[in-house]
Coordinates of C-alpha atoms and ligand atoms in Angstrom, one line a residue:
M1 CA -16.4 6.0 -9.8
N2 CA -19.7 5.9 -10.5
R3 CA -22.4 9.5 -10.9
G4 CA -20.0 11.4 -9.1
S5 CA -19.7 8.7 -6.3
V6 CA -16.0 6.8 -5.7
F7 CA -16.6 3.1 -4.5
M8 CA -14.4 1.0 -2.4
I9 CA -13.9 -2.4 -0.4
D10 CA -14.2 -1.3 2.8
Q11 CA -10.9 -2.3 4.4
N12 CA -11.8 -1.7 8.1
R13 CA -14.2 -4.8 8.2
L14 CA -12.3 -7.1 6.6
P15 CA -11.9 -10.3 7.2
F16 CA -15.1 -10.3 9.1
E17 CA -17.4 -8.9 6.4
F18 CA -17.4 -7.8 2.8
R19 CA -18.9 -4.3 2.2
I20 CA -18.7 -2.0 -0.3
A21 CA -18.5 1.9 0.8
E22 CA -20.0 4.7 -1.5
C23 CA -18.1 8.1 -1.0
R24 CA -20.6 10.7 -2.7
N25 CA -17.9 13.5 -2.7
H26 CA -14.6 14.4 -2.1
L27 CA -15.1 14.9 1.6
E28 CA -16.2 11.7 1.8
T29 CA -13.2 10.1 0.2
C30 CA -10.6 12.1 1.9
R31 CA -12.7 10.8 5.6
A32 CA -12.6 7.1 3.6
I33 CA -8.5 7.6 2.8
R34 CA -8.1 8.7 6.4
D35 CA -9.6 6.6 8.8
M36 CA -8.1 3.3 6.4
T37 CA -11.5 2.5 4.5
V38 CA -9.2 2.5 1.7
R39 CA -5.5 1.6 2.3
G40 CA -2.6 0.4 0.7
A41 CA -0.4 2.8 -1.5
G42 CA -1.3 2.0 -4.8
A43 CA -5.2 2.1 -3.9
I44 CA -4.8 5.1 -1.7
G45 CA -3.1 7.0 -5.0
A46 CA -6.1 5.3 -6.6
A47 CA -8.6 7.1 -4.4
A48 CA -6.8 10.0 -3.9
G49 CA -7.1 10.7 -7.9
F50 CA -10.8 9.9 -7.9
A51 CA -11.1 12.3 -5.0
M52 CA -9.6 15.1 -7.1
A53 CA -11.9 14.5 -9.9
Q54 CA -14.8 14.8 -7.4
V55 CA -13.2 18.2 -5.9
F56 CA -13.6 19.2 -10.4
L57 CA -16.6 17.7 -10.6
E58 CA -18.4 19.7 -7.5
A59 CA -16.7 22.7 -8.5
D60 CA -18.3 22.4 -11.9
R61 CA -21.8 22.0 -10.4
T62 CA -21.6 24.7 -7.8
G63 CA -19.3 27.5 -9.9
D64 CA -17.0 27.8 -6.6
K65 CA -13.5 27.7 -8.4
Y66 CA -11.6 28.4 -5.4
G67 CA -12.6 25.0 -4.0
I68 CA -10.2 23.4 -6.0
D69 CA -7.1 24.5 -4.2
N70 CA -8.9 24.1 -1.0
G71 CA -9.7 20.1 -2.2
R72 CA -6.3 19.6 -3.4
R73 CA -5.0 20.7 0.2
L74 CA -7.8 18.6 2.0
I75 CA -6.5 15.5 -0.2
E76 CA -2.8 15.9 0.4
N77 CA -3.4 16.4 4.3
T78 CA -5.1 12.8 4.6
R79 CA -1.9 10.9 4.9
P80 CA 1.4 12.1 3.8
T81 CA 3.8 9.0 3.3
A82 CA 2.0 7.4 0.4
R83 CA 3.8 9.0 -2.9
D84 CA 0.9 7.1 -5.1
L85 CA -1.3 10.1 -3.5
F86 CA 0.5 13.3 -4.2
Y87 CA 1.3 11.3 -7.5
A88 CA -2.4 10.8 -8.3
V89 CA -3.2 14.3 -7.0
E90 CA -0.9 16.1 -9.3
Q91 CA -1.9 14.3 -12.8
V92 CA -5.8 14.8 -11.9
Y93 CA -5.1 18.5 -11.2
R94 CA -3.2 19.1 -14.5
A95 CA -6.1 17.0 -16.6
G96 CA -8.6 19.4 -14.6
Q97 CA -7.0 22.2 -15.6
E98 CA -8.6 21.7 -19.3
S99 CA -12.1 20.5 -18.0
V100 CA -13.7 18.3 -15.6
R101 CA -14.1 15.2 -18.3
H102 CA -10.1 15.6 -18.5
A103 CA -10.1 15.2 -14.8
L104 CA -12.1 12.0 -14.5
D105 CA -10.5 10.7 -17.5
K106 CA -6.8 10.8 -15.8
A107 CA -8.1 9.3 -12.6
Q108 CA -9.8 6.2 -14.7
Q109 CA -6.4 5.8 -16.0
I110 CA -4.0 6.2 -13.2
A111 CA -6.1 3.5 -11.8
T112 CA -6.1 1.3 -15.1
D113 CA -2.0 1.9 -15.2
N114 CA -2.4 0.9 -11.4
I115 CA -3.3 -2.8 -13.0
R116 CA -0.8 -2.7 -15.7
E117 CA 2.1 -1.9 -13.4
A118 CA 1.2 -4.4 -10.7
E119 CA 0.5 -7.4 -13.7
G120 CA 4.2 -6.4 -14.6
I121 CA 5.6 -6.6 -11.0
G122 CA 4.0 -9.9 -10.5
R123 CA 5.6 -11.2 -14.2
H124 CA 9.2 -10.0 -13.2
G125 CA 9.0 -10.9 -9.5
S126 CA 8.0 -13.9 -10.3
T127 CA 11.7 -15.0 -12.0
L128 CA 13.1 -14.7 -8.4
I129 CA 10.7 -17.2 -6.8
R130 CA 11.6 -20.8 -7.3
D131 CA 9.1 -23.9 -6.5
N132 CA 8.5 -24.4 -3.1
M133 CA 9.9 -21.2 -2.1
K134 CA 8.8 -19.8 1.5
I135 CA 8.5 -16.4 1.7
L136 CA 8.1 -13.4 4.2
T137 CA 6.1 -10.6 3.6
H138 CA 5.1 -7.7 5.7
C139 CA 1.7 -5.6 5.6
N140 CA -0.7 -6.1 2.9
A141 CA 0.5 -5.6 -0.4
G142 CA -1.7 -7.7 -2.6
W143 CA -4.8 -6.7 -4.3
L144 CA -6.5 -5.1 -1.4
G145 CA -3.6 -2.3 -1.3
F146 CA -4.0 -2.2 -5.0
V147 CA -6.6 -1.6 -8.0
D148 CA -5.6 -5.1 -8.7
W149 CA -2.8 -7.8 -7.8
G150 CA -1.1 -5.6 -5.8
S151 CA 3.0 -5.0 -5.4
A152 CA 4.9 -7.7 -3.0
L153 CA 2.3 -10.3 -3.6
A154 CA 2.3 -9.9 -7.1
P155 CA 4.9 -12.1 -7.7
V156 CA 3.4 -14.8 -5.4
Y157 CA -0.3 -14.6 -7.1
F158 CA 1.9 -15.0 -10.6
S159 CA 4.1 -17.7 -9.3
K160 CA 1.0 -20.1 -8.0
R161 CA -1.5 -19.1 -10.7
N162 CA 1.7 -20.4 -13.3
G163 CA 2.0 -23.8 -11.4
K164 CA 4.6 -23.0 -8.6
E165 CA 3.9 -23.8 -5.1
V166 CA 4.7 -21.3 -2.3
Y167 CA 4.4 -21.1 1.2
V168 CA 3.8 -17.5 2.7
F169 CA 5.0 -16.4 6.2
V170 CA 2.4 -13.4 7.1
D171 CA 3.8 -10.9 9.6
E172 CA 1.0 -9.7 11.6
T173 CA 1.3 -6.2 11.3
R174 CA 0.5 -4.3 14.5
P175 CA -0.9 -2.0 15.2
R176 CA -3.7 -2.1 12.7
G177 CA -3.1 -6.1 11.5
Q178 CA -2.9 -5.9 8.0
G179 CA -1.0 -9.2 7.4
A180 CA -3.1 -11.0 10.0
R181 CA -6.3 -9.7 8.7
L182 CA -5.9 -8.6 4.9
T183 CA -2.9 -10.3 3.8
A184 CA -4.1 -13.8 5.1
W185 CA -7.2 -13.0 3.9
E186 CA -6.4 -12.5 0.1
L187 CA -4.1 -15.6 0.6
S188 CA -6.6 -17.9 1.7
H189 CA -9.1 -16.8 -1.4
E190 CA -6.2 -17.9 -3.7
G191 CA -5.5 -21.1 -1.8
I192 CA -2.2 -20.5 -1.1
P193 CA -0.5 -21.9 2.1
H194 CA 0.3 -19.4 4.5
A195 CA 0.8 -18.3 8.5
I196 CA 0.6 -15.4 10.5
I197 CA 3.5 -15.0 12.7
P198 CA 3.9 -12.6 15.5
D199 CA 5.4 -9.1 14.5
N200 CA 8.9 -10.4 16.2
A201 CA 9.2 -14.2 15.4
A202 CA 10.5 -12.8 11.4
A203 CA 14.1 -13.0 12.8
Y204 CA 13.5 -16.3 14.8
F205 CA 12.5 -18.4 11.4
M206 CA 15.4 -16.9 9.3
S207 CA 17.4 -17.9 12.2
R208 CA 16.2 -21.4 11.4
G209 CA 16.3 -21.6 7.5
E210 CA 12.9 -21.6 7.2
I211 CA 12.4 -18.7 5.1
D212 CA 14.2 -18.1 1.6
L213 CA 12.8 -14.5 0.4
V214 CA 11.4 -11.6 1.6
I215 CA 9.1 -9.3 -0.7
V216 CA 7.9 -6.5 0.8
G217 CA 6.0 -3.4 -1.0
A218 CA 6.6 0.4 -0.6
D219 CA 4.8 3.6 0.1
R220 CA 7.5 6.1 -1.1
V221 CA 10.9 5.3 -2.9
A222 CA 13.7 8.0 -2.4
A223 CA 15.6 9.2 -5.3
N224 CA 18.8 6.9 -3.8
G225 CA 17.0 3.7 -3.4
D226 CA 15.9 4.0 0.1
V227 CA 12.3 2.9 0.8
A228 CA 9.6 3.7 3.3
N229 CA 7.3 1.2 3.8
K230 CA 5.4 -0.2 6.6
I231 CA 6.6 -0.1 10.2
G232 CA 8.8 -2.9 10.8
T233 CA 10.1 -3.6 7.6
L234 CA 13.7 -2.1 8.7
G235 CA 13.7 -4.8 11.2
K236 CA 13.2 -7.7 8.4
A237 CA 15.5 -6.3 6.5
L238 CA 18.7 -6.0 9.3
A239 CA 17.8 -9.6 10.2
A240 CA 17.4 -10.8 6.4
R241 CA 21.1 -9.2 5.9
E242 CA 22.2 -11.0 9.0
Y243 CA 21.1 -14.5 7.4
K244 CA 21.5 -13.7 3.6
I245 CA 18.3 -14.4 2.6
P246 CA 17.2 -12.0 -0.3
F247 CA 15.0 -9.0 0.8
Y248 CA 13.3 -7.5 -2.2
V249 CA 10.9 -4.4 -2.6
A250 CA 7.9 -4.5 -5.1
A251 CA 6.7 -0.9 -6.5
P252 CA 5.3 1.0 -9.5
L253 CA 6.5 3.9 -10.7
S254 CA 4.2 6.0 -9.4
T255 CA 5.3 5.2 -6.1
F256 CA 8.8 6.7 -6.8
D257 CA 9.6 10.3 -5.7
P258 CA 12.5 12.0 -7.5
A259 CA 12.0 15.0 -5.3
C260 CA 13.1 13.1 -2.3
A261 CA 16.6 13.0 -2.3
S262 CA 17.1 9.8 0.5
G263 CA 14.7 8.1 2.9
L264 CA 15.4 11.3 5.6
D265 CA 13.2 13.5 3.6
I266 CA 10.2 10.9 3.4
P267 CA 7.6 12.5 5.7
I268 CA 6.5 10.1 8.0
E269 CA 3.1 9.7 9.2
Y270 CA 2.2 9.5 13.2
R271 CA -1.1 8.1 13.6
D272 CA -3.9 7.9 16.5
P273 CA -2.4 6.3 19.7
D274 CA -5.5 4.5 20.2
E275 CA -4.6 2.3 17.5
V276 CA -1.8 0.5 19.7
L277 CA -3.6 1.1 22.9
Y278 CA -7.1 -0.4 21.6
Q279 CA -7.7 -3.4 19.3
T280 CA -11.0 -4.5 17.2
G281 CA -12.0 -7.8 16.9
L282 CA -14.8 -9.9 16.0
K283 CA -16.9 -10.7 19.5
E284 CA -17.8 -14.3 19.9
G285 CA -21.0 -14.7 18.7
G286 CA -20.4 -12.0 16.0
G287 CA -20.3 -8.1 15.9
L288 CA -17.1 -6.1 16.1
E289 CA -15.9 -5.1 19.4
R290 CA -13.2 -2.4 20.5
I291 CA -11.3 -3.3 23.7
L292 CA -8.4 -2.0 25.4
V293 CA -5.0 -4.1 25.2
C294 CA -2.5 -2.3 27.1
N295 CA -1.9 -0.4 30.6
P296 CA -4.6 1.7 31.3
G297 CA -3.9 5.3 31.3
S298 CA -0.3 4.7 29.5
S299 CA 0.8 6.5 26.1
A300 CA 1.4 5.2 23.1
L301 CA 3.7 6.4 20.3
N302 CA 2.4 5.3 16.7
P303 CA 4.6 5.8 13.6
A304 CA 2.9 4.2 10.8
F305 CA 5.9 3.6 8.3
D306 CA 10.3 3.7 8.6
V307 CA 12.7 3.5 6.2
T308 CA 15.1 0.9 5.2
P309 CA 18.3 2.0 3.6
A310 CA 19.4 1.1 0.0
P311 CA 22.1 -1.4 0.6
L312 CA 19.9 -3.8 2.5
I313 CA 17.6 -3.9 -0.3
S314 CA 18.6 -7.0 -2.9
G315 CA 16.5 -5.3 -5.8
I316 CA 13.4 -3.5 -6.6
I317 CA 10.5 -5.1 -8.5
T318 CA 9.1 -2.5 -10.6
G319 CA 6.8 -3.1 -13.3
Q320 CA 9.7 -3.1 -15.9
G321 CA 12.0 -5.0 -14.3
I322 CA 13.9 -5.8 -11.3
I323 CA 16.4 -2.6 -10.7
P324 CA 19.4 -2.4 -8.4
A325 CA 18.0 -0.1 -5.3
T326 CA 20.7 2.6 -6.8
P327 CA 20.1 6.8 -7.2
E328 CA 21.5 5.5 -11.1
A329 CA 18.8 3.0 -11.4
V330 CA 16.1 4.7 -9.8
M331 CA 16.4 7.9 -11.9
K332 CA 17.0 5.8 -15.3
Y333 CA 13.6 4.2 -14.3
L334 CA 12.1 7.7 -14.1
E335 CA 13.1 8.7 -17.3
P336 CA 9.9 9.2 -19.5
S337 CA 11.3 6.5 -21.7
S338 CA 11.3 4.0 -19.5
A339 CA 8.1 4.6 -17.7
Ligands
LIG401 O1 -1.0 2.1 6.3 P1 -1.2 1.2 5.3 O2 -2.2 -0.1 5.2 O3 -1.7 2.2 3.8 O4 0.1 0.9 4.6 C1 0.4 1.2 3.5 C2 1.0 0.1 2.6 O5 0.0 -0.5 2.5 C3 2.2 -0.9 2.9 O6 3.1 -0.2 3.7 C4 2.6 -1.4 1.9 O7 3.3 -2.4 2.0 C5 3.1 -0.8 0.4 S1 2.2 -1.2 -1.0 C6 0.4 -1.5 -0.8

């Protein structure tokens, strides 16, 4: 954040174009969160924290104190599932009761903590990775989805940077294509061999013994260890159990929500059906083009997340270590002394 503006990589343009988007006020930051210019649990959290700080800055300039609660509501209405968004807004809102400076500092601290936690996830998660392992991941839980490092991909990056060879199967992640577009782009930049696979191909590769380990991120972890993550995650977890493949979730403290007793309490975002019906890609000869890819006139349903029940999860990789997906371990992790 600089002079009241929040700057972010425009993820809607990747991998075709690298552009930094500037959000000059909290309304523009809200729009960027909603339309997924910025996306991924950790990055959404950081952006939401800065949006809340922008609200305090703007209220300070205009003297409109009522705008603060309205601004908070607006940010919280952008995307309902990612716990990091609500965590960041709450923290910055509280800090802002002291002063605008406190709000700005808190937003910056949340972003910095995100990097530190993700680095811890990388370190702990890499103990699960042996040389030459073949790893499946879903969606994008790498540096783009966080402030840096990522969650699910942090152990992969950490392993690679420490000399292990790894191969990554990248689910394309319909309808928005976060795997095919963003994870593949990140892995290319990290020099990590990988292949994009259709969303419905993972069970086939598992059945052939071609996948050793699954690591995914999380948008919200409930108190009983159930995990909401990008739609399609549940299917991978069920297939992994059938083929006895370890299935790990990686998430920082800010993604855990003690107020959700189980996955049933996690609000699931439904996005615009047009995201299913249309796709945007690079035209031959350059430029982005949006085309209809489904039967004209059919409707579509677009749930953005699903919930994986705790018994399907081998463990949760946190910034402090790998914990079982059980209520006891989750609640212990949330105790202030362990955070
Ligand atoms: O809808 P998105 O792209 O914001 O999805 C959220 C996610 O990034 C994934 O579900 C991810 O695995 C969570 S951790 C970045």
